[in-house]
Short mmCIF file of N, CA and C in Angstrom, two decimals:
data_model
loop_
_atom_site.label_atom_id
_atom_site.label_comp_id
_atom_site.label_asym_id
_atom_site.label_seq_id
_atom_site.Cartn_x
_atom_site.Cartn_y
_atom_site.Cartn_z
N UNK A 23 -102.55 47.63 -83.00
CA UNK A 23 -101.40 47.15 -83.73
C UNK A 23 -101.19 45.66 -83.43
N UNK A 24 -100.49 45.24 -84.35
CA UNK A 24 -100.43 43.53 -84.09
C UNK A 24 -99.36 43.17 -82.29
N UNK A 25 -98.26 44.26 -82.33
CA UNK A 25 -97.94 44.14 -81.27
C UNK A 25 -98.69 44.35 -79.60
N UNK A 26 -100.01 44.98 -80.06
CA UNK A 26 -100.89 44.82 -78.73
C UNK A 26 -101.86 43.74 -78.72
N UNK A 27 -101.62 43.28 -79.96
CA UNK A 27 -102.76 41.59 -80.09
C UNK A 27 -101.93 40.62 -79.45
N UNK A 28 -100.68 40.97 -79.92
CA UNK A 28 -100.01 39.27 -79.12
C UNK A 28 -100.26 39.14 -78.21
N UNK A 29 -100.15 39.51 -77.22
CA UNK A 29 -100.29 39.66 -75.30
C UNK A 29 -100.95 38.34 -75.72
N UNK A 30 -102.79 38.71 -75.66
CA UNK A 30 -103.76 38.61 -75.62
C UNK A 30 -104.08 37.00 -76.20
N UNK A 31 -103.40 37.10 -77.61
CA UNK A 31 -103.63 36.09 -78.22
C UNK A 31 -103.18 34.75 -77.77
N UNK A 32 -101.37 35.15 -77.77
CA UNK A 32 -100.89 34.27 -76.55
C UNK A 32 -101.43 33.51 -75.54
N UNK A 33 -102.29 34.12 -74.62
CA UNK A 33 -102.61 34.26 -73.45
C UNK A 33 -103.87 32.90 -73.79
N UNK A 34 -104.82 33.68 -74.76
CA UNK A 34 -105.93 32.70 -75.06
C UNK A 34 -105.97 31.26 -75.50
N UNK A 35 -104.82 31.07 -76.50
CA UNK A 35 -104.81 30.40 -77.29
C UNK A 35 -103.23 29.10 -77.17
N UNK A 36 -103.45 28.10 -75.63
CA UNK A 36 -102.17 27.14 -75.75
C UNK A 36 -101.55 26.79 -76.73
N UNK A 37 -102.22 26.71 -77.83
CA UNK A 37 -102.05 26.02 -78.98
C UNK A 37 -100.95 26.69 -79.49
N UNK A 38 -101.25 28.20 -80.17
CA UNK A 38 -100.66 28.74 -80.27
C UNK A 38 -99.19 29.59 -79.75
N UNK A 39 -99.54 29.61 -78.49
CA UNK A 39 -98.52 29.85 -77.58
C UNK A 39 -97.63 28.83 -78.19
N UNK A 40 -97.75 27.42 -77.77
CA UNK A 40 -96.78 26.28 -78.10
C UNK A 40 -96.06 26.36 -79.24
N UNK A 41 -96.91 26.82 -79.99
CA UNK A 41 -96.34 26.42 -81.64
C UNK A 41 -95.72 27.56 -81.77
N UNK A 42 -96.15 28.75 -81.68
CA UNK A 42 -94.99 30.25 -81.64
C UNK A 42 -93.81 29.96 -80.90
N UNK A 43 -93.64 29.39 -79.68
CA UNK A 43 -92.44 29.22 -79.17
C UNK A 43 -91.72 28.39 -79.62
N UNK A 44 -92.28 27.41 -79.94
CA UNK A 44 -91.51 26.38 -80.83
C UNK A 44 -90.64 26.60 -82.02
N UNK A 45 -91.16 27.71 -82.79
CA UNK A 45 -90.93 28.56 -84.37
C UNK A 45 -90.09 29.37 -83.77
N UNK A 46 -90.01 30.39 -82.45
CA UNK A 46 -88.68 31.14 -82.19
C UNK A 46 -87.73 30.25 -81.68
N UNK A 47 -87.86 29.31 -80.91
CA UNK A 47 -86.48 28.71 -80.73
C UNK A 47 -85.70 28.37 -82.03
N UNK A 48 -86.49 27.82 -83.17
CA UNK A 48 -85.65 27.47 -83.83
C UNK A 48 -85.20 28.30 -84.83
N UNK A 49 -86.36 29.44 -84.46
CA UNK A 49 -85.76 30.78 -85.48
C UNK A 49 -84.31 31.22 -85.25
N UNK A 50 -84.33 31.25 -83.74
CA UNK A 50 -82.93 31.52 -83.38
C UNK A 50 -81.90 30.36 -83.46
N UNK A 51 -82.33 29.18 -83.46
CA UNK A 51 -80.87 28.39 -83.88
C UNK A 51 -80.72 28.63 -84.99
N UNK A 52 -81.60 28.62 -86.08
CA UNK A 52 -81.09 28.73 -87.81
C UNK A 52 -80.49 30.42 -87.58
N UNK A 53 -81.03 31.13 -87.12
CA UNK A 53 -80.39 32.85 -87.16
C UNK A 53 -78.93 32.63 -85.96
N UNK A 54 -78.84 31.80 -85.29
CA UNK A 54 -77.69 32.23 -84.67
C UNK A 54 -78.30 33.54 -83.34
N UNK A 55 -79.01 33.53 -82.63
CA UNK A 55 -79.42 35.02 -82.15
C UNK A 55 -79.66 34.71 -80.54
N UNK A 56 -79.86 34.64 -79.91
CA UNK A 56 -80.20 34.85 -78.83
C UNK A 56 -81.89 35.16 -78.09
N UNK A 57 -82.35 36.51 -78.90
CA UNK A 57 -83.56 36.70 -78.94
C UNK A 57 -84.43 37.21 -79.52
N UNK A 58 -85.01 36.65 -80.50
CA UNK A 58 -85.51 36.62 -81.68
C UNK A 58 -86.92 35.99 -81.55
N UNK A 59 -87.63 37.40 -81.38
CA UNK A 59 -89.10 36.61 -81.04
C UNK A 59 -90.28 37.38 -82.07
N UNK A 60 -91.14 37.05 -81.95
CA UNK A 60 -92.18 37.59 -82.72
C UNK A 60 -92.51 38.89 -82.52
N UNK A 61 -92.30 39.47 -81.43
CA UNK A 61 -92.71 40.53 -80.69
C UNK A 61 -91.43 41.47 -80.64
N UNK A 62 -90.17 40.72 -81.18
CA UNK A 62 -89.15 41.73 -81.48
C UNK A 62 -89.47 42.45 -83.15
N UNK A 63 -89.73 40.81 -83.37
CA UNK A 63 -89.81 41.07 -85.37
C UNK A 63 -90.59 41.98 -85.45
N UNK A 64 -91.89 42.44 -84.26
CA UNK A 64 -93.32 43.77 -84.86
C UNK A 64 -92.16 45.01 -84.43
N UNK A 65 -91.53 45.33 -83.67
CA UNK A 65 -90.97 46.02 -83.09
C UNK A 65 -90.19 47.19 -84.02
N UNK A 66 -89.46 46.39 -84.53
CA UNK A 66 -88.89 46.74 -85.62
C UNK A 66 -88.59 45.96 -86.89
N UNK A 67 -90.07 46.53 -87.64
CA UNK A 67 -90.14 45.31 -88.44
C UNK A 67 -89.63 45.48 -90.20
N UNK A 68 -89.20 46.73 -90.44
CA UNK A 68 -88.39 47.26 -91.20
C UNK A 68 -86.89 46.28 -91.36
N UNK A 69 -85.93 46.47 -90.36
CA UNK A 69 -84.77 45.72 -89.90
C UNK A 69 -85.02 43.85 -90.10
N UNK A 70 -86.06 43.25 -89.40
CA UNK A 70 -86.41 42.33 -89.25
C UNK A 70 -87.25 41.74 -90.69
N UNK A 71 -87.75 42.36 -91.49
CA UNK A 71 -88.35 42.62 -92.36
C UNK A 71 -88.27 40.86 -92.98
N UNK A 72 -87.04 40.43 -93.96
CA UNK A 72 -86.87 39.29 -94.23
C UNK A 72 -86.69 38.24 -93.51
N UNK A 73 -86.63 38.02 -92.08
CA UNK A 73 -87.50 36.93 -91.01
C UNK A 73 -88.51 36.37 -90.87
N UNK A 74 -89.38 37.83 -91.38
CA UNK A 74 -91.42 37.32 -91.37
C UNK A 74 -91.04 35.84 -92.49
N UNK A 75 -90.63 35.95 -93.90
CA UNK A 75 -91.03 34.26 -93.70
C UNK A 75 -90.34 33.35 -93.49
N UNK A 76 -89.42 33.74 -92.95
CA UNK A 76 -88.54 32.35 -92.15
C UNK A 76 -89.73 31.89 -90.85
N UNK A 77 -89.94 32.68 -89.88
CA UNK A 77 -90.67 32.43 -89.14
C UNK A 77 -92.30 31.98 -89.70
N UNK A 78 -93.09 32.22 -90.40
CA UNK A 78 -94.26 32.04 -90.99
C UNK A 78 -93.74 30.31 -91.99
N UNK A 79 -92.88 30.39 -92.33
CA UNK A 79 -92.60 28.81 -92.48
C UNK A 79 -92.96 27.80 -91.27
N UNK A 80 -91.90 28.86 -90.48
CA UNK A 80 -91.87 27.45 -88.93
C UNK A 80 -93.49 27.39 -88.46
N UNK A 81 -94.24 28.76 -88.40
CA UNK A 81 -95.68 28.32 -87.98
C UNK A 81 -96.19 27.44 -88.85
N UNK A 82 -95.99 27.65 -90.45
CA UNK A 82 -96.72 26.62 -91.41
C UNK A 82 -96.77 25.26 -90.59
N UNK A 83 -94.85 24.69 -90.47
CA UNK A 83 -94.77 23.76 -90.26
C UNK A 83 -94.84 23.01 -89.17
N UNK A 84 -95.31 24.05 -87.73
CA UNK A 84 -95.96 23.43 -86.85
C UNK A 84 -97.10 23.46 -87.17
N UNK A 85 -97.88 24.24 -87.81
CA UNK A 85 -99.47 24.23 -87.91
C UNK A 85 -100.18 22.76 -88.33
N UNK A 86 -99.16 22.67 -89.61
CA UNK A 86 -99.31 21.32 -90.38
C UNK A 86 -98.74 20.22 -89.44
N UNK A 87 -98.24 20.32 -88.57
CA UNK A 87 -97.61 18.74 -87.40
C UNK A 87 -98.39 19.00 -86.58
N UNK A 88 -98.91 20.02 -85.91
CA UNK A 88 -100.12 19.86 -85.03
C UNK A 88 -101.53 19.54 -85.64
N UNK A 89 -102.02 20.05 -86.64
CA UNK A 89 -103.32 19.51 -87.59
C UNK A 89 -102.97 19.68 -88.57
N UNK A 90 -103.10 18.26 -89.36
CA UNK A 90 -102.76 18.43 -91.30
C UNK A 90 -103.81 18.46 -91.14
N UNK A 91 -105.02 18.60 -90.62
CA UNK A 91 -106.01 18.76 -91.38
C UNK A 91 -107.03 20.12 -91.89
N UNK A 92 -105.62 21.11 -90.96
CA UNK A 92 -106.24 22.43 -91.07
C UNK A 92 -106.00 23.08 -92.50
N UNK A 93 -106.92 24.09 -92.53
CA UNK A 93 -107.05 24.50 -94.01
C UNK A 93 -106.04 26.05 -93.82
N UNK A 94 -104.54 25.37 -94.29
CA UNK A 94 -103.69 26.76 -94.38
C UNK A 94 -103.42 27.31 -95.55
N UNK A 95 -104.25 27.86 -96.01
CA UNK A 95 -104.12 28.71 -97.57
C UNK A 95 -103.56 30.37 -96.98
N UNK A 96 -104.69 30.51 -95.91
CA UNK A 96 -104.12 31.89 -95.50
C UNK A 96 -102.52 32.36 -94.66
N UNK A 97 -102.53 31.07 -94.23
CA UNK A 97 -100.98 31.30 -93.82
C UNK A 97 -100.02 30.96 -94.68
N UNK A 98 -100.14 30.23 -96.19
CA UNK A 98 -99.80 29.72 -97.24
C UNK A 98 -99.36 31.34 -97.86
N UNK A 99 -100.23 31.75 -97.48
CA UNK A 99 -100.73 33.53 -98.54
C UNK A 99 -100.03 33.77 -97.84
N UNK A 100 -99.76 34.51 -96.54
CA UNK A 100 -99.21 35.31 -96.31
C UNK A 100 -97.35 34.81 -95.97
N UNK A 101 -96.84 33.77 -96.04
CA UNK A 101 -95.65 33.23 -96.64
C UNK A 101 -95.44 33.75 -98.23
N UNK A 102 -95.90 33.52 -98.74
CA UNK A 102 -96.15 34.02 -100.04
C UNK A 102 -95.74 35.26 -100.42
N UNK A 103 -96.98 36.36 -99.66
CA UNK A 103 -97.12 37.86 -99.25
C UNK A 103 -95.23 38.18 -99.03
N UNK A 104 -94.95 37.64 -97.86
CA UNK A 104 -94.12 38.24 -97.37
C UNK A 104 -92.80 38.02 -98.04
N UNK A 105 -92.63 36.92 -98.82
CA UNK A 105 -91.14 36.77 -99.54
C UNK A 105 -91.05 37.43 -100.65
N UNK A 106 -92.17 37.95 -101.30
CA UNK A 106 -92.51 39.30 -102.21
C UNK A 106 -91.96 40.24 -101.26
N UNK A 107 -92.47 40.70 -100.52
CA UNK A 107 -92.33 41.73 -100.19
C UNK A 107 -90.90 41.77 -99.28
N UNK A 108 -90.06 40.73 -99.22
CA UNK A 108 -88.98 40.98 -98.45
C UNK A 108 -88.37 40.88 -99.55
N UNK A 109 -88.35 39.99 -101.02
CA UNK A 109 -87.30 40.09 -102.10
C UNK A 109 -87.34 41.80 -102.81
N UNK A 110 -88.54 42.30 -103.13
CA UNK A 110 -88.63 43.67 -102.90
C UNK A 110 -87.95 44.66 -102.11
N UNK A 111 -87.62 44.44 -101.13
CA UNK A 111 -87.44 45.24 -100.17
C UNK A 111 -85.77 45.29 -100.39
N UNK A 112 -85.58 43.99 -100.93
CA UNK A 112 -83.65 43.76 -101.16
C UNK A 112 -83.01 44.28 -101.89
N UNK A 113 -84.34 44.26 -103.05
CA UNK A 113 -83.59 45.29 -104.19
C UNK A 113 -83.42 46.70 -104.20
N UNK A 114 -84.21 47.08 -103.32
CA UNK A 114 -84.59 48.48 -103.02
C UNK A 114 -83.26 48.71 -102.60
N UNK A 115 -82.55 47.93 -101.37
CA UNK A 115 -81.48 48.34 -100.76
C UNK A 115 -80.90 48.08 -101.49
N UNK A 116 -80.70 47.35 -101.88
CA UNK A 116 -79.15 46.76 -103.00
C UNK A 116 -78.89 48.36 -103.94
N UNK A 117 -80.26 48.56 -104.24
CA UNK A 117 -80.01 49.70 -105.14
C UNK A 117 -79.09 50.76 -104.61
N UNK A 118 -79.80 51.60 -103.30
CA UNK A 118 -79.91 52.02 -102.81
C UNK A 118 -77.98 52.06 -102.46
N UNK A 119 -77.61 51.13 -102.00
CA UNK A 119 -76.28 50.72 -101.95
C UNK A 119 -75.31 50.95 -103.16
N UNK A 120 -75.72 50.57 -104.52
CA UNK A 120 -75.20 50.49 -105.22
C UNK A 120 -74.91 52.01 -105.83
N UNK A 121 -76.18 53.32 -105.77
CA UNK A 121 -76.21 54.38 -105.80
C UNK A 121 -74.74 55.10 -104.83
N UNK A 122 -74.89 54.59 -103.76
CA UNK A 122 -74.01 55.30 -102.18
C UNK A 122 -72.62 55.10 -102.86
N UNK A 123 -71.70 53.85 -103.29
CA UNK A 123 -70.90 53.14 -103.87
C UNK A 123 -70.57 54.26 -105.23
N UNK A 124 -71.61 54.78 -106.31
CA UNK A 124 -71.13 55.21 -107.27
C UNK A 124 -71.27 56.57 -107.02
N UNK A 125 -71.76 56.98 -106.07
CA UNK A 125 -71.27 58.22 -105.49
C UNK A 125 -69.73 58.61 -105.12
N UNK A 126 -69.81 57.37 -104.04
CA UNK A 126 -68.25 57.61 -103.39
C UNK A 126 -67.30 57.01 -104.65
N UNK A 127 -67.30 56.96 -105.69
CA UNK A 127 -66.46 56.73 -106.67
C UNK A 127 -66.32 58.62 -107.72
N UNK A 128 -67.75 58.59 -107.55
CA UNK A 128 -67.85 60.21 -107.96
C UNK A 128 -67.10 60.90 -107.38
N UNK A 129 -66.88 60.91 -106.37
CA UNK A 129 -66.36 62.03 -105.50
C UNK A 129 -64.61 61.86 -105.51
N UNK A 130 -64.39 60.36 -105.40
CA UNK A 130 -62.95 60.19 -105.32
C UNK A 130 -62.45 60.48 -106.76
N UNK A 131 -63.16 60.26 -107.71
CA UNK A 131 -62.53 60.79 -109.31
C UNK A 131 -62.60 62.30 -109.64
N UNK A 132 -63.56 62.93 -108.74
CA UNK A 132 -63.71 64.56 -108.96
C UNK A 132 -62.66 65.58 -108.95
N UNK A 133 -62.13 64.89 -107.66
CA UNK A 133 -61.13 65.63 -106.73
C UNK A 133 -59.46 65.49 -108.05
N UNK A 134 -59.34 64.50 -108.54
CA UNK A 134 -58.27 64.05 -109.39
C UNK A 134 -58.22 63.97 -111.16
N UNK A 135 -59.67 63.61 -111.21
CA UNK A 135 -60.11 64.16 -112.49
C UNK A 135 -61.09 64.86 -112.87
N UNK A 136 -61.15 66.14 -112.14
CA UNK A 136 -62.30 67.10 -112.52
C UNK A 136 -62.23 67.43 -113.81
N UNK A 137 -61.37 67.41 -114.89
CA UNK A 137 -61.15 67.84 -116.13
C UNK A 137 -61.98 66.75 -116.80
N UNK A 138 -62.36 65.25 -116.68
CA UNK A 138 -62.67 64.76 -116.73
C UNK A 138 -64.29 64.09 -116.84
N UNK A 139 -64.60 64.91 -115.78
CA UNK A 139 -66.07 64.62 -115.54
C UNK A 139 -66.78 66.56 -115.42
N UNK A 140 -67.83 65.95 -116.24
CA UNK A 140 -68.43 67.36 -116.37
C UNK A 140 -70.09 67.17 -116.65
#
């Protein structure tokens, strides 16, 4: 799982280390949070879900201040990937919400106008 790669990757790679830490500190000043790390976001990544590209920005934009000369299409993509799939994920709930809402309207009109609804 990606959460048993980090250790590792971390570990190998200063570069990276630097620039990931760099992207949670400021993940957490723009979120307001305390601790908000990459390794929380795999954790529970459902909940965390619309973070992946807040954070995948901040790597863009250290990637690109540490080497413009690197070729980021794939981290381009998966910024991309993920604001699909987190604007997706909004509507789902929104729905999802909006269903719960015309329920509890069902129920409060049943009780008072059952003659009503059939």
């Amino acid at each position: 799982s990606a959460l048993e790669r980090l250790p590792p990757l971390r570990q190998s790679s200063k570069s990276f280390e630097v620039a990931l830490q760099m992207c949670e500190t400021q993940l957490n000043v723009d979120a307001g949070t305390v601790d908000l790390t990459l390794a929380s976001c795999l954790i529970a990544p459902v909940k965390r879900l619309c973070l992946y590209p807040l954070l995948l920005d901040a790597l863009l934009s250290e990637q690109h201040n540490a080497d413009p000369e690197a070729d980021q299409s794939q981290l381009n993509s998966a910024v991309e990937m993920m604001r699909a799939t987190a604007e997706q994920v909004n509507v789902v709930v929104q729905d999802a919400e909006n269903r719960v809402k015309v329920l509890e309207i069902y129920e409060r009109l049943s009780g008072s106008y059952s003659a009503l609804i059939a």
